[in-house]
CSV table of C-alpha atoms and ligand atoms in Angstrom, one decimal:
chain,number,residue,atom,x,y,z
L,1075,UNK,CA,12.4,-11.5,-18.7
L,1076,UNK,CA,9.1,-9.7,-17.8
L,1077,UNK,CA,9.6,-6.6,-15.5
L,1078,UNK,CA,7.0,-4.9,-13.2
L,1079,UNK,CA,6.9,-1.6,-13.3
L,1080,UNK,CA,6.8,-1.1,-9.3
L,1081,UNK,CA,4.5,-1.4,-6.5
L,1082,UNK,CA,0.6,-2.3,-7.5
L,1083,UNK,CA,-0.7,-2.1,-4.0
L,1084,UNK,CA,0.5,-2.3,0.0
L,1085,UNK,CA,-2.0,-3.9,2.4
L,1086,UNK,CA,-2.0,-3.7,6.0
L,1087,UNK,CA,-3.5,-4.9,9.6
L,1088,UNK,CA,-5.2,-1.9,11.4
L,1089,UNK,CA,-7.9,-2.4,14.4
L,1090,UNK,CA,-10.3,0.7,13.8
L,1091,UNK,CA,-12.2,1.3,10.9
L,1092,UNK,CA,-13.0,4.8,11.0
L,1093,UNK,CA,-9.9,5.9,12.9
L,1094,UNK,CA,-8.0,4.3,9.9
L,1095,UNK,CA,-10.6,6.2,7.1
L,1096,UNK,CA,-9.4,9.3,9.5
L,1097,UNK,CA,-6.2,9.5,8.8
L,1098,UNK,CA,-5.6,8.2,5.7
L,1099,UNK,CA,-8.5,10.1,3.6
L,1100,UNK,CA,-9.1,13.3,6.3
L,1101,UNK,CA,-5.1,13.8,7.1
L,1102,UNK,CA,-2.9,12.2,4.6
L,1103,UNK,CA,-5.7,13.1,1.7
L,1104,UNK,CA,-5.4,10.5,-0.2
L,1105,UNK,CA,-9.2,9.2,-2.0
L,1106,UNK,CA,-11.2,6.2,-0.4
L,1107,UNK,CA,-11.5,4.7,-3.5
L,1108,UNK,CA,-13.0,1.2,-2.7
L,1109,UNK,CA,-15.1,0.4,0.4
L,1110,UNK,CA,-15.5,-3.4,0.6
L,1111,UNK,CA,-14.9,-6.4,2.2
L,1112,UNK,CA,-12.2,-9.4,3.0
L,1113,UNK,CA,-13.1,-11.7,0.2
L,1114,UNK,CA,-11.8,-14.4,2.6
L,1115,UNK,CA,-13.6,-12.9,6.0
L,1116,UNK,CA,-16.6,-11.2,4.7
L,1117,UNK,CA,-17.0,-9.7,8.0
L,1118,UNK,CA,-14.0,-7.7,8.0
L,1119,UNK,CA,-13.7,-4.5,5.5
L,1120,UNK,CA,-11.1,-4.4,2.9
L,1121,UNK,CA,-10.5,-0.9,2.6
L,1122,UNK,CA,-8.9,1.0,-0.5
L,1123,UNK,CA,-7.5,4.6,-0.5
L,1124,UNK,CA,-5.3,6.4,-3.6
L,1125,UNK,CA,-5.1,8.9,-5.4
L,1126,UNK,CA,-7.9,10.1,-7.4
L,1127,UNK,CA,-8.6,7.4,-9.8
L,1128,UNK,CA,-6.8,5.0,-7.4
L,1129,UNK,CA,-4.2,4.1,-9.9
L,1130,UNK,CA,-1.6,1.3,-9.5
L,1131,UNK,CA,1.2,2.6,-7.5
L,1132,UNK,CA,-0.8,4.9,-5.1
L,1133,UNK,CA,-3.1,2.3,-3.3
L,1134,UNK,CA,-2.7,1.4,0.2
L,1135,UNK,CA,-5.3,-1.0,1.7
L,1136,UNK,CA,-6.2,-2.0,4.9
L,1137,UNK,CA,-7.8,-5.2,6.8
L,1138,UNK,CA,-9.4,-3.2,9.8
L,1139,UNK,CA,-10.3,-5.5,12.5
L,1140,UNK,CA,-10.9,-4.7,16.6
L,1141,UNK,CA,-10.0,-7.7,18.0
L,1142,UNK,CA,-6.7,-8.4,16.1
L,1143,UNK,CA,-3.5,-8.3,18.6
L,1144,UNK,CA,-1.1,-5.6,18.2
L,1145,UNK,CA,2.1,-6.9,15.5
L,1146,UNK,CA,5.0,-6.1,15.5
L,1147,UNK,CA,7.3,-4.4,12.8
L,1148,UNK,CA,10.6,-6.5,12.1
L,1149,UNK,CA,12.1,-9.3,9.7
L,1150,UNK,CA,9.5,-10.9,6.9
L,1151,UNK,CA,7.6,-7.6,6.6
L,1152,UNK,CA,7.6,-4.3,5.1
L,1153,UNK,CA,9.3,-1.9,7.4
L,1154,UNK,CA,8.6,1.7,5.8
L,1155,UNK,CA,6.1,2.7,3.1
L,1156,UNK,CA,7.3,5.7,1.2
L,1157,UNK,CA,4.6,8.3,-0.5
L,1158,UNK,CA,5.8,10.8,-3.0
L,1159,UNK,CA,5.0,14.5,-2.5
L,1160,UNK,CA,5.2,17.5,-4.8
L,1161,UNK,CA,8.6,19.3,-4.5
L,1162,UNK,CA,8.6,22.2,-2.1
L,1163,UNK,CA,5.9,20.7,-0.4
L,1164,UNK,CA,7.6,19.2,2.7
L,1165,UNK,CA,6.9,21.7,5.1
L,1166,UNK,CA,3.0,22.2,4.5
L,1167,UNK,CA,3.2,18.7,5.5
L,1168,UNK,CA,5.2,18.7,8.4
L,1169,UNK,CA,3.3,21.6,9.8
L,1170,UNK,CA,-0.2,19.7,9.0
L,1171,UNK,CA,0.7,16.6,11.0
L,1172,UNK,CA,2.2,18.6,13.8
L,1173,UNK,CA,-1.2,20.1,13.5
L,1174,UNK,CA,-2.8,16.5,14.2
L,1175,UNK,CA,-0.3,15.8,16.8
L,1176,UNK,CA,1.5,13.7,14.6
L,1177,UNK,CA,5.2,13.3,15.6
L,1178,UNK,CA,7.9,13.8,12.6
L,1179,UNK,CA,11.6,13.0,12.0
L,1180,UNK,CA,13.6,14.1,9.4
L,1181,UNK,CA,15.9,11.7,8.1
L,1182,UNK,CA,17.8,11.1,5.1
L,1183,UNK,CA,19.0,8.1,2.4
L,1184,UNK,CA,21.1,8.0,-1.3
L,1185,UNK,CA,21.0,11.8,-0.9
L,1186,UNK,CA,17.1,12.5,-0.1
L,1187,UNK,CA,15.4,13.8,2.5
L,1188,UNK,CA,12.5,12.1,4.3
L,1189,UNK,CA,9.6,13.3,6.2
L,1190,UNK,CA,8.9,9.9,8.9
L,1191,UNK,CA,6.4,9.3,11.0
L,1192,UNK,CA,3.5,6.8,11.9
L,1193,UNK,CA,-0.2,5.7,11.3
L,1194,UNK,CA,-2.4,5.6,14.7
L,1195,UNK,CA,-1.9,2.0,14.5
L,1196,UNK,CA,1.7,2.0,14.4
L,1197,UNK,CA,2.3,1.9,10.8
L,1198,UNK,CA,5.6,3.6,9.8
L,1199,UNK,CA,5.2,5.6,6.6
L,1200,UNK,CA,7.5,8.4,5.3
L,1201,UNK,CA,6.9,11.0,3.1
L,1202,UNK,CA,9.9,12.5,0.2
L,1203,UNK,CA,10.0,15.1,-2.3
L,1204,UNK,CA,9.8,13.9,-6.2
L,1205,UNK,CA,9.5,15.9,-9.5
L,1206,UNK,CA,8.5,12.6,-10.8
L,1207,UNK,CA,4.6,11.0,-10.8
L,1208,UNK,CA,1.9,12.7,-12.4
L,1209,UNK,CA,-0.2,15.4,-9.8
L,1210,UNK,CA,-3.0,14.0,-7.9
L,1211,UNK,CA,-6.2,15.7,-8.5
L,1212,UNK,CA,-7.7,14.3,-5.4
L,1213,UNK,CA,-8.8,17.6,-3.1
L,1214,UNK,CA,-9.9,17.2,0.3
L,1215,UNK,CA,-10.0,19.9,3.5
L,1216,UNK,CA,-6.8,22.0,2.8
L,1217,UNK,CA,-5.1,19.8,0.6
L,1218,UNK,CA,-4.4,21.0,-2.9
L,1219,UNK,CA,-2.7,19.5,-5.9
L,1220,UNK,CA,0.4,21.1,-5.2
L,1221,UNK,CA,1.0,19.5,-1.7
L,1222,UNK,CA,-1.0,16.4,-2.3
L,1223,UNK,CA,0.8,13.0,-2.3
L,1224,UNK,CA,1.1,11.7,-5.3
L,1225,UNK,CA,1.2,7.9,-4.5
L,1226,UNK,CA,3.9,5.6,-3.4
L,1227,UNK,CA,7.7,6.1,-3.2
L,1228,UNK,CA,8.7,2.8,-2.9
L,1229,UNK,CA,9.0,0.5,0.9
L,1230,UNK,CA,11.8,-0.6,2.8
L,1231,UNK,CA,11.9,-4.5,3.5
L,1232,UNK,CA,12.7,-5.5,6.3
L,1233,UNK,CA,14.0,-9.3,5.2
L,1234,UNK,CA,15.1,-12.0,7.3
L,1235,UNK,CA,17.9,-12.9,4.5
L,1236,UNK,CA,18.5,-9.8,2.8
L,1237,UNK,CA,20.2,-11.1,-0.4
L,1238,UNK,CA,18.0,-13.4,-1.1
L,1239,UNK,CA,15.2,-10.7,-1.5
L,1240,UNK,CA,17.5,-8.5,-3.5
L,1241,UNK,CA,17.7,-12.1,-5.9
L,1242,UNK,CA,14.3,-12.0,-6.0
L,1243,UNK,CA,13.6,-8.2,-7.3
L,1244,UNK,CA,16.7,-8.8,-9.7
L,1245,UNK,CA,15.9,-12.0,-11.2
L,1246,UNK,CA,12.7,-12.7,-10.8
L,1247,UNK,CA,10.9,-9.1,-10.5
L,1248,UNK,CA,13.6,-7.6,-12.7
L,1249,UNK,CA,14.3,-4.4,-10.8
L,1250,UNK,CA,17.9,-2.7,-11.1
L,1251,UNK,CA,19.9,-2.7,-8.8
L,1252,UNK,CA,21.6,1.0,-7.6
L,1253,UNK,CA,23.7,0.6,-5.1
L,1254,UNK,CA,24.5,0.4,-1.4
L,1255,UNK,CA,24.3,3.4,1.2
L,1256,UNK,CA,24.5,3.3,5.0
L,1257,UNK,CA,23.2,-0.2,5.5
L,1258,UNK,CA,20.6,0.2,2.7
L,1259,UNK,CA,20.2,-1.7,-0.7
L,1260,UNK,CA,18.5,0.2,-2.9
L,1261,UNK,CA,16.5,-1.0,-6.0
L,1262,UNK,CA,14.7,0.6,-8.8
L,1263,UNK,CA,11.8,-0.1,-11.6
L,1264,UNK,CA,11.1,2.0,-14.8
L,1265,UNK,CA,7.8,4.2,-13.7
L,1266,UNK,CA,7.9,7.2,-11.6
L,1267,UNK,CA,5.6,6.0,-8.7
L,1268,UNK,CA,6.0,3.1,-6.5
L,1269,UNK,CA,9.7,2.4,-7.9
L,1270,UNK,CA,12.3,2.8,-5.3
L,1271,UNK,CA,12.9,0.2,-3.0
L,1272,UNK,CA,15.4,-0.2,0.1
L,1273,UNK,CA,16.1,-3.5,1.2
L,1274,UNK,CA,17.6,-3.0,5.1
L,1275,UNK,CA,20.8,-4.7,5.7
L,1276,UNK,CA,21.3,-4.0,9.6
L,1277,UNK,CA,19.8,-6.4,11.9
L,1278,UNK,CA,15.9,-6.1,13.1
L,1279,UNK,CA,13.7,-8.0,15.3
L,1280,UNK,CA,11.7,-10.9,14.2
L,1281,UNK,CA,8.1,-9.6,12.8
L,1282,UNK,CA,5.6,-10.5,14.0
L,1283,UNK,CA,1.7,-10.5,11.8
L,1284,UNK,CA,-1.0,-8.2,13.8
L,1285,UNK,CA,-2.2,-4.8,13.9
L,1286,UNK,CA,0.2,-1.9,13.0
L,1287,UNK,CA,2.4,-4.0,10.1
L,1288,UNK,CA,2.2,-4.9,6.9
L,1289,UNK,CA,0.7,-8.1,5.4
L,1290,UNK,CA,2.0,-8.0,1.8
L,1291,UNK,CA,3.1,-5.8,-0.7
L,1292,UNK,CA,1.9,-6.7,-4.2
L,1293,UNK,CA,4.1,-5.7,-7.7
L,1294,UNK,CA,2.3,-4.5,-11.0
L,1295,UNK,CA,1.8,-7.1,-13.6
L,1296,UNK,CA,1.1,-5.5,-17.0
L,1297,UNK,CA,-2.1,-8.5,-17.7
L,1298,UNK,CA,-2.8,-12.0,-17.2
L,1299,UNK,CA,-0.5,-12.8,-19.6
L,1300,UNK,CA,2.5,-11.5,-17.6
L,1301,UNK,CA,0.9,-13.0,-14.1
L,1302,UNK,CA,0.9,-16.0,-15.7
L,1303,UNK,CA,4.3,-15.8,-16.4
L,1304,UNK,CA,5.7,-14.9,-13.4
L,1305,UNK,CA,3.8,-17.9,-11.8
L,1306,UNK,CA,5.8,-20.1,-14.1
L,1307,UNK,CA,9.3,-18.3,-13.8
L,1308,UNK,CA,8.2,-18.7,-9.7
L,1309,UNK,CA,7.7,-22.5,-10.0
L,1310,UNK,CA,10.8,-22.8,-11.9
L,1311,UNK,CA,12.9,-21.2,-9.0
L,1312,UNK,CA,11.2,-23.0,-6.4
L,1313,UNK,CA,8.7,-20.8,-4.8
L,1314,UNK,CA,5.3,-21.8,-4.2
L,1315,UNK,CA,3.0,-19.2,-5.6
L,1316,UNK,CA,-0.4,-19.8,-5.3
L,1317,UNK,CA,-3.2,-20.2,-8.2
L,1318,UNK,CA,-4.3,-17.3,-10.0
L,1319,UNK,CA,-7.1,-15.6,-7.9
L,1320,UNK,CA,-9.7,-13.5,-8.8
L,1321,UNK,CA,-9.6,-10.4,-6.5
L,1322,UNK,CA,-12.8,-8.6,-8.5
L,1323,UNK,CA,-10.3,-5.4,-9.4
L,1324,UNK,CA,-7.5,-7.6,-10.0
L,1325,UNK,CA,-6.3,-10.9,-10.8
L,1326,UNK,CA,-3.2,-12.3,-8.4
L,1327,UNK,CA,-0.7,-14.6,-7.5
L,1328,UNK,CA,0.8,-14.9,-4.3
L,1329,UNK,CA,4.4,-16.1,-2.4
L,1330,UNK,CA,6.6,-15.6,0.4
L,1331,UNK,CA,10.2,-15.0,-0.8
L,1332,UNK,CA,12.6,-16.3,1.4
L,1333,UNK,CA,13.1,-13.3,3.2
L,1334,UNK,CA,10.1,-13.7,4.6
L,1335,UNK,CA,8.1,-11.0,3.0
L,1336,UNK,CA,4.7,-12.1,1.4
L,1337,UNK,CA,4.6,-11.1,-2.0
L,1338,UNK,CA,2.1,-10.7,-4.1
L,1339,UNK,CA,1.8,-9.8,-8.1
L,1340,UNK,CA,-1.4,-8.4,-9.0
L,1341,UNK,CA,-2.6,-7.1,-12.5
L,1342,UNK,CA,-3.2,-3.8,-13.5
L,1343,UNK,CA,-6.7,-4.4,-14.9
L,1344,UNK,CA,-9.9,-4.1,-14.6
L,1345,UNK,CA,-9.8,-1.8,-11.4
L,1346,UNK,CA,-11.5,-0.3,-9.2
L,1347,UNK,CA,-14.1,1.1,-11.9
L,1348,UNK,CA,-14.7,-2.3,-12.9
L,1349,UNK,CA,-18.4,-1.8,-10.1
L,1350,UNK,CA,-18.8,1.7,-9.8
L,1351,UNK,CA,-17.9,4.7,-12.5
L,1352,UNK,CA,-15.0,7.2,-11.0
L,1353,UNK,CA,-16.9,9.6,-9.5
L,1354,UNK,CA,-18.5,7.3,-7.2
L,1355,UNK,CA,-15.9,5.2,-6.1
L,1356,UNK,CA,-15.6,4.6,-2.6
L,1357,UNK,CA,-18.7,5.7,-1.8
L,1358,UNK,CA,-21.0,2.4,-1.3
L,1359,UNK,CA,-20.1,-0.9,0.5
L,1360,UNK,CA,-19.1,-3.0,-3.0
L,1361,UNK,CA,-19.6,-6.9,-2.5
L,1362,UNK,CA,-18.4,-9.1,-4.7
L,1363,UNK,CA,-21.5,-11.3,-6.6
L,1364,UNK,CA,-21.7,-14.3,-4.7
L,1365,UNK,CA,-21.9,-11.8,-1.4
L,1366,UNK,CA,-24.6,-9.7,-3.2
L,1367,UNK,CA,-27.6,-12.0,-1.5
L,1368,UNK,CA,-25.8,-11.4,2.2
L,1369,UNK,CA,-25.5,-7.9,1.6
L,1370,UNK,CA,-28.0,-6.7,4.6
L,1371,UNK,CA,-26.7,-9.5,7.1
L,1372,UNK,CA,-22.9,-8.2,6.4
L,1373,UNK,CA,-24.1,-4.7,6.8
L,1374,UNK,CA,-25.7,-5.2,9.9
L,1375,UNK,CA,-22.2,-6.5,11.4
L,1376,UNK,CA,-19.6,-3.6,9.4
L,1377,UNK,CA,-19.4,-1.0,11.9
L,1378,UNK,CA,-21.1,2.3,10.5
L,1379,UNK,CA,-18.0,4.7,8.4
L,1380,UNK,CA,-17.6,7.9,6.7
L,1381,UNK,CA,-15.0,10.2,5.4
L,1382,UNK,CA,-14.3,13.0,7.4
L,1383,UNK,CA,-13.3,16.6,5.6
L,1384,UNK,CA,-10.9,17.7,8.4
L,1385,UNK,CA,-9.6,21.9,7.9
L,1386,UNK,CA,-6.6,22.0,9.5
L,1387,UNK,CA,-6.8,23.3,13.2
L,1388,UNK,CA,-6.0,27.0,13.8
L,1389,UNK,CA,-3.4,28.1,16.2
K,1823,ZN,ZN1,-3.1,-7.6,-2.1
């Protein structure tokens, strides 16, 4: 059996643009790292942030759109996305966001402590102390390598039947299982980033799509090769994946499990210096070809952004 190594990429439903571009490159420090648009609604951005190279494993994106309704965070979604920080770094950060005026718990599961809060939009991330995944390089305001996130920790799913998504990650994902804690299932692939995840066995709302939650939460596939495979092994288990698309920086396949959660499993390669060399990434609106000849129409409509360079606010 084929087995990802982890979490390629999370993507989520924000309303604000530039509020979102605030927070996630000016507080949390992680790198835009593609600036482009939904392939399927050219008019909305697609936005990218990671760490510096904006590896697999440390990208969250975002669909930023004004007029979406607010969501709501329950069953068929993911609940909590985890990021990795250095060890001994957990109080620079909970000073920084308090800084912001960013609320924080501290909480713990299977024996670590977490660091929780949320997005503006709602979004509930978390933040825990690893030795493992390499040091991101990515500096920003105050933020140095030693304190900078280093990419994803894992997620908690929030599934509407809870064993049938841990089937999934066992047999079809092939993550190991590690054991239950406290009305957790917890879950683990080989790499150091983007490997742990909790599947929460206490009962939550029903989700609902919309600004402020998650829309899907894509799995590494080593090439096509493997994404072709998993399509197959899908179809043989009786999900419904869709065709292999073309996202530009990756190539994917897509299904809901029957928890609820859309999944997606997207390939490592090209990425996101398959457009623009490294040092530039993020900088430019990117269109994909056949959008190249609308470029000055979709520009006109894509509210104006930047990346802010926030210092930390002095007592
Ligand atoms: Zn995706």
């Amino acid at each position: 059996m084929v087995k990802t190594p982890g979490i390629h990429h999370i993507t989520a439903m924000v309303n604000d643009a530039q509020r979102n571009i605030d927070f996630y490159a000016g507080v949390l420090g992680l790198r835009l790292v593609k600036k482009t648009i939904n392939f399927d609604r050219p008019e909305v951005y697609h936005l990218y942030f990671g760490n510096e190279t904006g590896e697999p494993g440390t990208v969250i994106t975002f669909f930023p759109w004004a007029k979406q309704p607010k969501g709501r965070i329950g069953t068929g979604q993911v609940g909590v996305t985890s990021y990795v920080i250095p060890t001994g770094s957990i109080s620079f950060w909970k000073e920084r966001l308090k800084k912001f005026g960013i609320r924080t718990i501290q909480n713990a599961r299977f024996g670590e402590g977490y660091l929780q809060f949320q997005d503006p939009d709602g979004l509930e991330l978390e933040l825990v102390e690893r030795n493992e995944g390499e040091v991101n390089h990515w500096r920003i305001g105050d933020i140095t390598p030693e304190v900078a996130i280093k990419g994803f920790g894992g997620a908690t799913l929030i599934s509407a039947q809870p064993h049938k998504t841990a089937d999934v990650l066992e047999t079809v994902l092939g993550l190991e299982c590690l054991g239950q804690e406290e009305g957790f299932l917890r879950f683990k692939s080989a790499p150091a980033l983007g490997n742990i995840i909790d599947i929460k066995l206490t009962p939550s709302v029903r989700g609902l799509m919309g600004a402020g939650t998650v829309h899907h939460l894509a799995w590494r596939a080593k090439d096509e090769e493997n994404l072709m495979s998993w399509r197959t092994l899908l179809q043989e288990k009786g999900y419904h994946p869709t065709e292999i698309r073309d996202r530009n920086y990756f190539k994917a396949v897509y299904f809901h499990e029957q928890g609820g959660i859309l999944f997606e499993i997207a390939t490592d390669l090209p990425g996101f210096t398959v457009d623009e060399p490294e040092v530039e990434l993020g900088k430019k609106l990117m269109l994909p070809s056949w959008l190249e000849s609308k470029r000055e129409e979709l520009e006109g409509i894509l509210p104006a952004v930047g990346v802010p360079v926030f210092r930390e606010i002095k007592d």
